[in-house]
């Protein structure tokens, strides 16, 4: 019997495919390699957070929570945003807990944007940001920004603004480039928000990963910016719980309420036992935890960047996050297998059993990333050392 033709699908699903990041993960597993591609952050979860999760499960904290999250966690996030980020939020009603910072980004994007709206995205961008924005039906206007040493160019953004532009997405510290927006740059952006009646969505999930004196500044902390900013962050990266899917957003209560209702429609609520566990990040861990985290990541950053430089890469050392977007342009002319980013990604897997991500994954035009690879250093040190040894063994240095 002939199989029936598959049902037609919604147009929004036509272009969906497995991300290059997840594809590389599968291929690295096939060669029993080390994955420096996906930012899985496979370091151990702090014991106080795990203990709180166990206790919440034993206490049967198993039913739906409020759609915006349990009140103690929202209050703890509020206090953290006020004290650490200097964001002038005033109430737990300004806070939404969701299914990862990506889940809150989805809820915020669908709350804010619709077909006909335009949104500014800086390149290189995080692929999930672009793909989610496209699902809203909004039109994306791309603005080149560059790597850690690049400076936000007001005129470049103004060149793409139209009467239909409604929002801008800012990722600081940035994935994949490691750029940390300065206070001056964010002040310039805040001026543009006011001048053109725009809203900003800021993804600050890597806010604690900072190097060489870089300062994390929340856009919403600047004068007059809070009313026009949706601030996103979460627990995945700083506390090594990427699979728990727990993030949050902070915005003026009228906006946060709608984001929370959208979160309810899409996800109902974040996993309740894990919300209780996340309280340990605020109540059981102190500033020493963050200081140690930064020192540990600085050591990993140095190891990977020096290794990549030794084998011939041009490496803009990141100021934040835990990725390196490295250039291999010179290797393209001297080493077989480095013709472009796709070939280089294959070569690292085949010759060194190391996973990376193609540069084209972060640009609208694949040619802009054809001589770049992104590598992640959120690994336990013995694993990262082994990965660096494999790179040196395969390519010299």
Coordinates of C-alpha atoms in Angstrom, one line a residue:
X1 CA 0.0 0.0 0.0
X2 CA 1.3 3.4 -0.9
X3 CA 2.0 5.7 1.9
X4 CA -0.3 8.7 2.2
X5 CA 1.2 12.0 1.3
X6 CA 2.4 13.9 4.4
X7 CA 0.1 16.6 5.7
X8 CA 0.9 20.2 4.7
X9 CA 2.7 22.2 7.4
X10 CA 2.5 25.8 8.4
X11 CA 4.8 28.0 6.3
X12 CA 6.7 29.0 9.5
X13 CA 8.0 25.4 9.7
X14 CA 9.3 25.2 6.1
X15 CA 12.8 26.5 6.8
X16 CA 13.2 24.9 10.2
X17 CA 16.1 22.5 10.4
X18 CA 18.5 21.3 13.0
X19 CA 20.9 24.0 14.1
X20 CA 24.5 23.7 13.0
X21 CA 25.4 23.7 16.7
X22 CA 23.4 20.6 17.5
X23 CA 24.5 18.9 14.2
X24 CA 28.1 19.3 15.2
X25 CA 27.3 17.9 18.6
X26 CA 26.0 14.7 17.0
X27 CA 29.0 14.4 14.7
X28 CA 31.5 14.8 17.6
X29 CA 29.8 12.1 19.6
X30 CA 30.2 9.8 16.6
X31 CA 34.0 10.1 16.8
X32 CA 34.0 10.1 20.6
X33 CA 35.5 13.6 20.5
X34 CA 35.4 16.7 22.6
X35 CA 32.6 19.2 21.9
X36 CA 33.8 22.8 22.0
X37 CA 30.9 23.8 19.8
X38 CA 27.7 23.8 21.8
X39 CA 27.7 25.9 24.9
X40 CA 26.4 23.2 27.1
X41 CA 28.5 24.3 30.1
X42 CA 29.0 20.8 31.4
X43 CA 30.6 21.8 34.7
X44 CA 29.2 20.6 38.0
X45 CA 26.1 22.3 39.5
X46 CA 26.8 23.9 42.8
X47 CA 25.9 21.6 45.7
X48 CA 23.5 24.1 47.4
X49 CA 21.4 24.3 44.3
X50 CA 21.3 20.6 43.9
X51 CA 20.3 20.2 47.6
X52 CA 17.5 22.6 47.2
X53 CA 16.2 20.7 44.1
X54 CA 16.2 17.5 46.1
X55 CA 14.4 19.1 49.0
X56 CA 11.8 20.6 46.7
X57 CA 11.1 17.2 45.2
X58 CA 10.9 15.6 48.6
X59 CA 8.5 18.3 49.7
X60 CA 6.3 17.6 46.7
X61 CA 6.6 21.1 45.2
X62 CA 5.2 19.5 42.1
X63 CA 2.1 21.5 41.0
X64 CA 2.0 24.5 38.7
X65 CA 3.4 27.7 40.0
X66 CA 2.1 31.2 39.3
X67 CA 2.7 31.7 35.5
X68 CA 5.4 34.2 36.2
X69 CA 7.1 32.1 38.9
X70 CA 7.0 31.5 42.6
X71 CA 6.9 34.8 44.6
X72 CA 10.1 34.1 46.7
X73 CA 12.2 33.6 43.5
X74 CA 10.7 36.7 41.8
X75 CA 11.5 38.8 44.9
X76 CA 15.1 37.4 45.0
X77 CA 15.6 38.2 41.3
X78 CA 14.2 41.7 41.9
X79 CA 16.6 42.3 44.8
X80 CA 19.5 41.0 42.7
X81 CA 18.6 43.3 39.7
X82 CA 18.3 46.3 42.0
X83 CA 21.5 45.7 43.9
X84 CA 23.8 44.1 41.3
X85 CA 22.5 45.5 38.0
X86 CA 21.2 48.8 39.4
X87 CA 17.9 48.3 37.5
X88 CA 15.1 50.4 38.9
X89 CA 12.5 47.7 39.1
X90 CA 10.1 48.2 42.0
X91 CA 8.1 45.0 42.5
X92 CA 8.1 41.3 42.0
X93 CA 5.4 42.1 39.4
X94 CA 8.2 43.4 37.2
X95 CA 9.7 39.9 37.1
X96 CA 8.8 36.9 35.0
X97 CA 10.5 33.5 35.5
X98 CA 10.4 31.3 32.4
X99 CA 11.7 28.2 30.6
X100 CA 15.2 29.4 30.2
X101 CA 16.2 32.9 29.1
X102 CA 15.4 31.7 25.5
X103 CA 11.8 30.8 26.6
X104 CA 11.4 34.3 28.1
X105 CA 12.9 35.8 24.9
X106 CA 10.2 33.9 22.9
X107 CA 7.5 35.2 25.2
X108 CA 8.9 38.8 25.0
X109 CA 9.2 38.7 21.3
X110 CA 5.7 37.4 20.7
X111 CA 4.4 40.0 23.2
X112 CA 6.2 42.9 21.5
X113 CA 6.4 42.1 17.8
X114 CA 4.1 41.1 14.9
X115 CA 4.1 41.1 11.1
X116 CA 5.0 44.5 9.7
X117 CA 7.2 45.5 12.7
X118 CA 11.0 45.8 12.2
X119 CA 13.7 44.8 14.7
X120 CA 17.4 45.6 14.8
X121 CA 19.8 42.7 15.3
X122 CA 23.6 43.1 15.5
X123 CA 26.0 40.9 13.7
X124 CA 27.5 38.5 14.6
X125 CA 24.3 37.4 16.2
X126 CA 23.1 34.4 18.3
X127 CA 21.2 32.2 15.9
X128 CA 18.2 31.5 18.2
X129 CA 17.6 35.3 18.5
X130 CA 17.3 35.6 14.7
X131 CA 15.2 32.5 14.2
X132 CA 12.8 33.4 17.0
X133 CA 12.4 36.9 15.6
X134 CA 11.6 35.5 12.2
X135 CA 8.8 33.3 13.7
X136 CA 7.1 36.5 14.9
X137 CA 6.7 37.7 11.3
X138 CA 8.8 40.8 12.1
X139 CA 11.4 42.0 9.6
X140 CA 15.0 42.0 10.8
X141 CA 17.3 44.9 10.1
X142 CA 20.9 43.8 10.5
X143 CA 23.7 46.1 11.8
X144 CA 27.3 45.1 11.7
X145 CA 29.0 45.3 15.1
X146 CA 32.0 43.0 15.2
X147 CA 34.1 41.5 17.9
X148 CA 35.4 42.4 21.4
X149 CA 37.2 45.6 20.2
X150 CA 34.4 46.9 18.0
X151 CA 32.5 50.0 19.0
X152 CA 28.8 50.5 18.5
X153 CA 28.3 52.9 15.6
X154 CA 25.2 55.0 16.0
X155 CA 25.1 56.0 12.4
X156 CA 25.1 52.4 11.2
X157 CA 22.0 51.7 13.3
X158 CA 20.3 54.9 12.3
X159 CA 20.8 53.9 8.6
X160 CA 18.5 51.0 9.0
X161 CA 15.8 52.6 11.1
X162 CA 12.4 53.3 9.5
X163 CA 9.0 54.3 10.7
X164 CA 8.2 50.6 11.2
X165 CA 11.2 49.9 13.5
X166 CA 9.9 48.9 16.9
X167 CA 12.7 47.1 18.7
X168 CA 16.4 46.3 19.0
X169 CA 18.0 43.2 20.5
X170 CA 21.3 43.6 22.5
X171 CA 23.4 40.7 23.7
X172 CA 26.0 41.7 26.3
X173 CA 28.3 40.0 27.0
X174 CA 27.8 38.7 23.5
X175 CA 27.5 35.2 22.0
X176 CA 29.5 34.5 19.8
X177 CA 31.9 37.4 19.8
X178 CA 32.6 38.0 23.5
X179 CA 31.9 41.7 23.1
X180 CA 30.9 43.6 26.2
X181 CA 28.9 46.8 25.6
X182 CA 30.4 49.8 27.4
X183 CA 28.4 52.2 29.4
X184 CA 29.0 54.9 26.8
X185 CA 27.7 52.7 24.0
X186 CA 24.6 51.8 25.9
X187 CA 24.0 55.5 26.7
X188 CA 24.2 56.2 23.0
X189 CA 21.7 53.4 22.3
X190 CA 19.4 54.7 25.1
X191 CA 19.3 58.0 23.3
X192 CA 18.2 56.3 20.1
X193 CA 15.5 54.4 21.9
X194 CA 14.0 57.7 23.0
X195 CA 14.5 59.5 19.7
X196 CA 12.9 56.8 17.7
X197 CA 10.4 55.4 20.2
X198 CA 12.0 51.9 20.4
X199 CA 12.0 49.1 22.9
X200 CA 15.2 47.1 23.7
X201 CA 15.4 43.4 24.6
X202 CA 18.7 42.8 26.3
X203 CA 20.1 39.2 26.7
X204 CA 22.5 39.3 29.6
X205 CA 22.8 35.6 30.4
X206 CA 26.6 35.8 30.4
X207 CA 26.7 38.8 32.8
X208 CA 29.1 37.2 35.2
X209 CA 31.6 36.0 32.6
X210 CA 33.9 39.1 32.4
X211 CA 37.7 39.4 31.8
X212 CA 40.5 42.0 31.9
X213 CA 38.4 44.5 33.9
X214 CA 35.4 44.5 31.6
X215 CA 32.3 45.9 33.3
X216 CA 28.8 44.6 32.7
X217 CA 26.2 47.4 32.5
X218 CA 22.5 46.7 32.2
X219 CA 20.9 49.0 29.7
X220 CA 17.8 49.3 31.9
X221 CA 20.0 50.9 34.7
X222 CA 20.6 54.0 32.6
X223 CA 18.5 57.1 33.1
X224 CA 15.1 56.8 31.4
X225 CA 15.9 53.4 29.8
X226 CA 14.0 51.1 32.2
X227 CA 10.6 52.0 30.7
X228 CA 11.9 50.9 27.3
X229 CA 13.8 47.8 28.2
X230 CA 13.1 44.1 28.7
X231 CA 16.1 42.6 30.5
X232 CA 16.7 38.9 30.2
X233 CA 19.0 36.7 32.2
X234 CA 19.0 33.3 33.9
X235 CA 20.7 30.5 35.8
X236 CA 21.9 28.2 33.0
X237 CA 25.4 29.6 32.4
X238 CA 26.5 31.0 35.8
X239 CA 25.3 27.9 37.7
X240 CA 25.9 25.2 35.2
X241 CA 22.2 24.1 34.8
X242 CA 21.7 24.6 31.0
X243 CA 19.4 21.5 30.9
X244 CA 17.2 22.9 33.7
X245 CA 15.8 25.6 31.4
X246 CA 15.3 28.3 34.0
X247 CA 15.6 32.0 33.1
X248 CA 13.9 35.3 33.8
X249 CA 12.9 38.7 32.4
X250 CA 12.6 42.1 34.1
X251 CA 10.5 44.9 32.7
X252 CA 7.9 47.5 33.9
X253 CA 4.9 45.7 35.4
X254 CA 2.5 46.4 32.5
X255 CA 5.0 44.8 30.1
X256 CA 6.0 42.0 32.4
X257 CA 2.4 41.1 33.0
X258 CA 1.8 40.5 29.3
X259 CA 5.1 38.6 28.9
X260 CA 4.0 36.5 31.8
X261 CA 0.6 35.8 30.2
X262 CA 2.3 34.9 27.0
X263 CA 4.6 32.6 29.0
X264 CA 1.5 31.0 30.5
X265 CA 0.1 30.4 27.0
X266 CA 3.3 28.9 25.7
X267 CA 4.7 27.0 28.7
X268 CA 2.2 27.3 31.6
X269 CA 5.2 27.9 34.0
X270 CA 8.8 27.0 34.6
X271 CA 9.5 23.7 36.4
X272 CA 8.5 24.4 39.9
X273 CA 11.0 22.3 41.9
X274 CA 13.8 23.9 40.0
X275 CA 12.4 27.4 40.8
X276 CA 12.8 26.5 44.5
X277 CA 16.4 25.3 43.8
X278 CA 17.3 28.5 42.1
X279 CA 16.7 30.4 45.3
X280 CA 20.0 28.9 46.5
X281 CA 21.9 31.1 43.9
X282 CA 20.8 34.1 46.0
X283 CA 20.5 32.7 49.5
X284 CA 23.3 30.1 49.7
X285 CA 26.0 31.4 47.4
X286 CA 27.9 34.6 48.0
X287 CA 30.2 37.0 46.0
X288 CA 33.0 34.5 46.4
X289 CA 31.2 32.2 44.1
X290 CA 31.2 34.7 41.3
X291 CA 34.8 35.7 41.9
X292 CA 35.9 32.1 41.7
X293 CA 33.7 31.6 38.6
X294 CA 35.4 34.5 36.9
X295 CA 38.9 33.3 37.8
X296 CA 38.2 29.8 36.6
X297 CA 36.8 31.0 33.3
X298 CA 39.8 33.4 32.8
X299 CA 42.1 30.5 33.1
X300 CA 40.1 28.5 30.6
X301 CA 40.0 31.5 28.2
X302 CA 43.8 31.9 28.4
X303 CA 44.4 28.2 27.7
X304 CA 42.1 28.0 24.6
X305 CA 43.1 31.3 23.1
X306 CA 46.8 30.6 23.4
X307 CA 46.3 27.2 21.9
X308 CA 44.4 28.6 18.9
X309 CA 47.1 31.2 18.4
X310 CA 49.8 28.6 18.5
X311 CA 48.2 26.5 15.8
X312 CA 47.7 29.6 13.5
X313 CA 44.4 31.2 14.3
X314 CA 44.0 35.0 14.7
X315 CA 42.2 35.2 18.0
X316 CA 40.3 38.3 19.3
X317 CA 40.3 37.4 23.0
X318 CA 36.7 37.8 24.3
X319 CA 36.0 40.4 27.0
X320 CA 33.0 38.4 28.2
X321 CA 30.9 35.1 27.8
X322 CA 32.8 31.8 27.3
X323 CA 33.3 31.6 23.5
X324 CA 36.1 32.5 21.1
X325 CA 35.1 33.5 17.6
X326 CA 38.5 32.9 16.0
X327 CA 39.8 33.7 12.5
X328 CA 41.7 31.2 10.5
X329 CA 42.3 33.2 7.3
X330 CA 46.0 32.6 7.1
X331 CA 45.5 28.8 7.5
X332 CA 43.2 28.8 4.5
X333 CA 46.3 29.4 2.3
X334 CA 48.7 27.1 4.1
X335 CA 46.7 24.1 5.4
X336 CA 44.5 21.7 3.5
X337 CA 41.1 21.5 5.0
X338 CA 40.7 25.2 5.8
X339 CA 39.1 26.4 2.6
X340 CA 36.2 27.9 4.4
X341 CA 34.4 27.6 7.8
X342 CA 32.5 24.5 6.8
X343 CA 35.6 22.7 5.7
X344 CA 37.5 23.9 8.8
X345 CA 34.8 22.6 11.1
X346 CA 35.0 19.2 9.3
X347 CA 38.7 19.2 9.6
X348 CA 38.7 19.8 13.3
X349 CA 36.3 16.9 13.8
X350 CA 38.2 14.5 11.5
X351 CA 41.8 15.4 12.4
X352 CA 41.5 16.5 16.1
X353 CA 38.2 15.1 17.1
X354 CA 37.2 18.5 18.3
X355 CA 33.8 20.2 17.7
X356 CA 33.4 23.8 16.8
X357 CA 30.7 26.0 15.1
X358 CA 30.9 27.5 11.6
X359 CA 31.2 31.3 11.5
X360 CA 28.4 31.4 8.9
X361 CA 26.0 30.5 11.7
X362 CA 26.3 34.0 13.1
X363 CA 25.8 36.1 10.0
X364 CA 23.0 36.9 7.5
X365 CA 25.5 36.5 4.6
X366 CA 27.5 33.2 5.0
X367 CA 30.5 34.9 3.3
X368 CA 31.0 37.1 6.3
X369 CA 31.8 34.2 8.6
X370 CA 33.6 32.0 6.1
X371 CA 37.0 32.3 7.8
X372 CA 35.7 32.0 11.4
X373 CA 35.0 29.2 13.9
X374 CA 33.4 29.6 17.3
X375 CA 34.8 27.4 20.1
X376 CA 33.5 27.2 23.7
X377 CA 35.7 26.9 26.8
X378 CA 33.0 26.1 29.3
X379 CA 34.6 22.7 30.1
X380 CA 36.2 21.1 33.1
X381 CA 39.9 21.9 32.9
X382 CA 41.1 18.3 32.3
X383 CA 38.8 18.0 29.4
X384 CA 39.7 21.4 28.0
X385 CA 43.5 20.6 28.4
X386 CA 42.9 17.4 26.5
X387 CA 41.0 19.2 23.7
X388 CA 43.9 21.7 23.4
X389 CA 46.4 18.9 23.3
X390 CA 44.5 17.3 20.5
X391 CA 44.4 20.6 18.6
X392 CA 48.2 21.0 19.0
X393 CA 48.9 17.4 18.0
X394 CA 46.7 17.7 14.9
X395 CA 47.9 21.1 13.6
X396 CA 51.2 21.8 15.3
X397 CA 52.1 24.5 17.8

